[in-house]
């Protein structure tokens, strides 16, 4: 979270090419990693909770966990990029390219 916030706040001073040159990754990489980690987290939750809380958790907890896993599974690159950039990528590119 902190890195994404920092990069959003410094978009005018830290271009993707500069970030790539110095660190070896850019905002696009971060967005792709977010999608991958969302899938990994969802898979871990599914393995740890195969019945989504049927083993002692409340029905409400099961519904919440199911909603979280669905959200993680649904996260796509465009949504992740919007989180990283703080706006849709095309809008960010128009402002900072």
mmCIF file of C-alpha atoms in Angstrom:
data_model
loop_
_atom_site.group_PDB
_atom_site.id
_atom_site.type_symbol
_atom_site.label_atom_id
_atom_site.label_comp_id
_atom_site.label_asym_id
_atom_site.label_seq_id
_atom_site.Cartn_x
_atom_site.Cartn_y
_atom_site.Cartn_z
ATOM 1 C CA UNK A 1 0.000 0.000 0.000
ATOM 2 C CA UNK A 2 2.687 2.476 0.972
ATOM 3 C CA UNK A 3 4.655 1.986 -2.227
ATOM 4 C CA UNK A 4 1.590 2.453 -4.413
ATOM 5 C CA UNK A 5 0.581 5.576 -2.465
ATOM 6 C CA UNK A 6 4.094 6.963 -2.727
ATOM 7 C CA UNK A 7 4.223 6.359 -6.484
ATOM 8 C CA UNK A 8 0.786 7.928 -6.970
ATOM 9 C CA UNK A 9 1.861 10.996 -5.013
ATOM 10 C CA UNK A 10 5.093 11.287 -7.032
ATOM 11 C CA UNK A 11 3.743 10.501 -10.529
ATOM 12 C CA UNK A 12 4.953 13.827 -11.844
ATOM 13 C CA UNK A 13 8.511 13.136 -10.674
ATOM 14 C CA UNK A 14 8.906 9.376 -11.047
ATOM 15 C CA UNK A 15 8.259 8.136 -14.571
ATOM 16 C CA UNK A 16 7.928 4.403 -15.277
ATOM 17 C CA UNK A 17 11.135 4.344 -17.315
ATOM 18 C CA UNK A 18 13.066 5.943 -14.449
ATOM 19 C CA UNK A 19 11.578 3.477 -11.992
ATOM 20 C CA UNK A 20 12.487 0.572 -14.277
ATOM 21 C CA UNK A 21 16.043 1.809 -14.753
ATOM 22 C CA UNK A 22 16.698 2.278 -11.041
ATOM 23 C CA UNK A 23 14.705 -0.584 -9.515
ATOM 24 C CA UNK A 24 14.144 -3.117 -12.286
ATOM 25 C CA UNK A 25 10.343 -2.867 -12.080
ATOM 26 C CA UNK A 26 7.649 -0.348 -12.925
ATOM 27 C CA UNK A 27 4.052 0.418 -12.023
ATOM 28 C CA UNK A 28 2.850 -2.093 -14.614
ATOM 29 C CA UNK A 29 4.899 -4.801 -12.880
ATOM 30 C CA UNK A 30 3.289 -3.886 -9.566
ATOM 31 C CA UNK A 31 -0.176 -4.201 -11.088
ATOM 32 C CA UNK A 32 0.665 -7.636 -12.511
ATOM 33 C CA UNK A 33 2.072 -8.747 -9.146
ATOM 34 C CA UNK A 34 -1.119 -7.602 -7.410
ATOM 35 C CA UNK A 35 -3.200 -9.814 -9.696
ATOM 36 C CA UNK A 36 -0.898 -12.796 -9.137
ATOM 37 C CA UNK A 37 -0.908 -12.316 -5.368
ATOM 38 C CA UNK A 38 -4.704 -11.928 -5.321
ATOM 39 C CA UNK A 39 -4.977 -15.327 -7.047
ATOM 40 C CA UNK A 40 -2.422 -16.860 -4.652
ATOM 41 C CA UNK A 41 -4.231 -15.495 -1.615
ATOM 42 C CA UNK A 42 -7.547 -16.783 -2.907
ATOM 43 C CA UNK A 43 -6.090 -20.243 -3.466
ATOM 44 C CA UNK A 44 -4.603 -20.264 0.041
ATOM 45 C CA UNK A 45 -7.939 -19.256 1.554
ATOM 46 C CA UNK A 46 -9.704 -21.994 -0.403
ATOM 47 C CA UNK A 47 -7.230 -24.613 0.830
ATOM 48 C CA UNK A 48 -7.487 -23.431 4.433
ATOM 49 C CA UNK A 49 -11.282 -23.133 4.294
ATOM 50 C CA UNK A 50 -12.566 -25.761 1.860
ATOM 51 C CA UNK A 51 -16.133 -25.368 3.110
ATOM 52 C CA UNK A 52 -15.878 -21.601 3.664
ATOM 53 C CA UNK A 53 -16.347 -21.846 7.409
ATOM 54 C CA UNK A 54 -18.652 -24.860 7.759
ATOM 55 C CA UNK A 55 -16.369 -26.193 10.499
ATOM 56 C CA UNK A 56 -17.341 -23.977 13.408
ATOM 57 C CA UNK A 57 -17.520 -20.516 11.862
ATOM 58 C CA UNK A 58 -20.743 -18.569 11.715
ATOM 59 C CA UNK A 59 -22.754 -18.413 8.509
ATOM 60 C CA UNK A 60 -21.957 -14.698 8.327
ATOM 61 C CA UNK A 61 -18.207 -15.444 8.481
ATOM 62 C CA UNK A 62 -18.622 -18.007 5.697
ATOM 63 C CA UNK A 63 -20.436 -15.483 3.499
ATOM 64 C CA UNK A 64 -17.765 -12.852 4.163
ATOM 65 C CA UNK A 65 -14.958 -15.274 3.319
ATOM 66 C CA UNK A 66 -16.724 -16.401 0.152
ATOM 67 C CA UNK A 67 -17.142 -12.739 -0.909
ATOM 68 C CA UNK A 68 -13.464 -12.033 -0.254
ATOM 69 C CA UNK A 69 -12.388 -15.038 -2.343
ATOM 70 C CA UNK A 70 -14.708 -14.008 -5.180
ATOM 71 C CA UNK A 71 -13.285 -10.485 -5.128
ATOM 72 C CA UNK A 72 -9.729 -11.794 -5.197
ATOM 73 C CA UNK A 73 -10.564 -14.127 -8.091
ATOM 74 C CA UNK A 74 -12.254 -11.310 -10.000
ATOM 75 C CA UNK A 75 -9.365 -8.838 -9.753
ATOM 76 C CA UNK A 76 -8.007 -8.223 -13.222
ATOM 77 C CA UNK A 77 -5.068 -6.273 -14.555
ATOM 78 C CA UNK A 78 -7.096 -3.135 -15.346
ATOM 79 C CA UNK A 79 -8.439 -2.973 -11.798
ATOM 80 C CA UNK A 80 -4.993 -3.558 -10.305
ATOM 81 C CA UNK A 81 -3.421 -0.955 -12.601
ATOM 82 C CA UNK A 82 -6.061 1.563 -11.554
ATOM 83 C CA UNK A 83 -5.141 0.902 -7.917
ATOM 84 C CA UNK A 84 -1.411 1.323 -8.613
ATOM 85 C CA UNK A 85 -1.815 4.423 -10.780
ATOM 86 C CA UNK A 86 -4.646 5.957 -8.755
ATOM 87 C CA UNK A 87 -6.675 6.347 -11.955
ATOM 88 C CA UNK A 88 -7.257 4.479 -15.194
ATOM 89 C CA UNK A 89 -3.978 3.833 -16.976
ATOM 90 C CA UNK A 90 -4.949 5.737 -20.142
ATOM 91 C CA UNK A 91 -5.797 8.799 -18.053
ATOM 92 C CA UNK A 92 -2.496 8.539 -16.148
ATOM 93 C CA UNK A 93 -0.580 8.164 -19.416
ATOM 94 C CA UNK A 94 -2.267 11.253 -20.876
ATOM 95 C CA UNK A 95 -1.313 13.268 -17.791
ATOM 96 C CA UNK A 96 2.247 12.040 -17.326
ATOM 97 C CA UNK A 97 3.584 10.801 -20.660
#
